[in-house]
């Protein structure tokens, strides 16, 4: 497949639902290839790892619009000293100790949702795993971390889901009305939340960030709202896709799934391999401020746009033998699914913990679980996940 053909395929609906053949075709031409004038694609594991850690490549801005402006004021689009400043103020929420302290709460919520799945599927009915478990678990966890009311979780999930459309690659000037509406509503929601919470005590992340802002700690009013929104996104969208994608793989590998059900100590290795095989985040982008040389790749010219295909790097046969095979006993997996370098995903540790709790718990609770019909992939390039994943729980 020619480079141009692979690029066109990735931009199609079929390519968005199954990008892996196009990734392989691009990678056959080199770990970084030119797609056009000042436009490159990175598909090799080592090249991606190097590019994401190179300070000469910066995160890019977006066209104008409420959704773009809201995200632009958050960690997701900050660079250099600005990024370091804001990340330092928000990273405390996802410190290893604070995340590990959530294990019991995550287990409680996962157990409740598993019991609900058993009720829904108790008479042999088909259940949508995405709607009834993969999304509810992470939204409950991140809302608890932020101190957001349980009654508002569904509304927040829907608005945050719509907002993620702005993270999809699209032609310059193309406007996403649903994402803009969601951005306006979410910014209004968090502005109102900050007003109501100001002066109130609380040990959740929202209270901590408000206290930092009010003490002159370096967060502007708009940054406060924008980063609360970005933390909401970081805490649930990728995790929901990790849990959904992972369960889809496990349902297709019953022998390996049974081993995890019998030994939850294998969960760490399984989750890393699931992240590699079906990365919930497939791509990100960078802007080269200077000329960049990557060993064995086309030279990237200054002032160029680089599409970084994380999902392609995770299936690079030069790094992972037989990369399309699910093998939870691989050594030194280290997937690129959460990025690398300064913009490594803040919510990575939390996402991993939720998956490590959820998979063995579900597989032990539902040993006869099987697919309940054809699953439908979301028509997205950035986030890879299911629109629905029908199952029979076998309970």
Short mmCIF file of C-alpha atoms in Angstrom, two decimals, residues 103 226 250 291:
data_model
loop_
_atom_site.label_atom_id
_atom_site.label_comp_id
_atom_site.label_asym_id
_atom_site.label_seq_id
_atom_site.Cartn_x
_atom_site.Cartn_y
_atom_site.Cartn_z
CA UNK A 103 -8.23 0.74 45.42
CA UNK A 226 -10.43 24.36 32.18
CA UNK A 250 -10.56 -11.31 26.92
CA UNK A 291 14.36 20.58 12.35
#
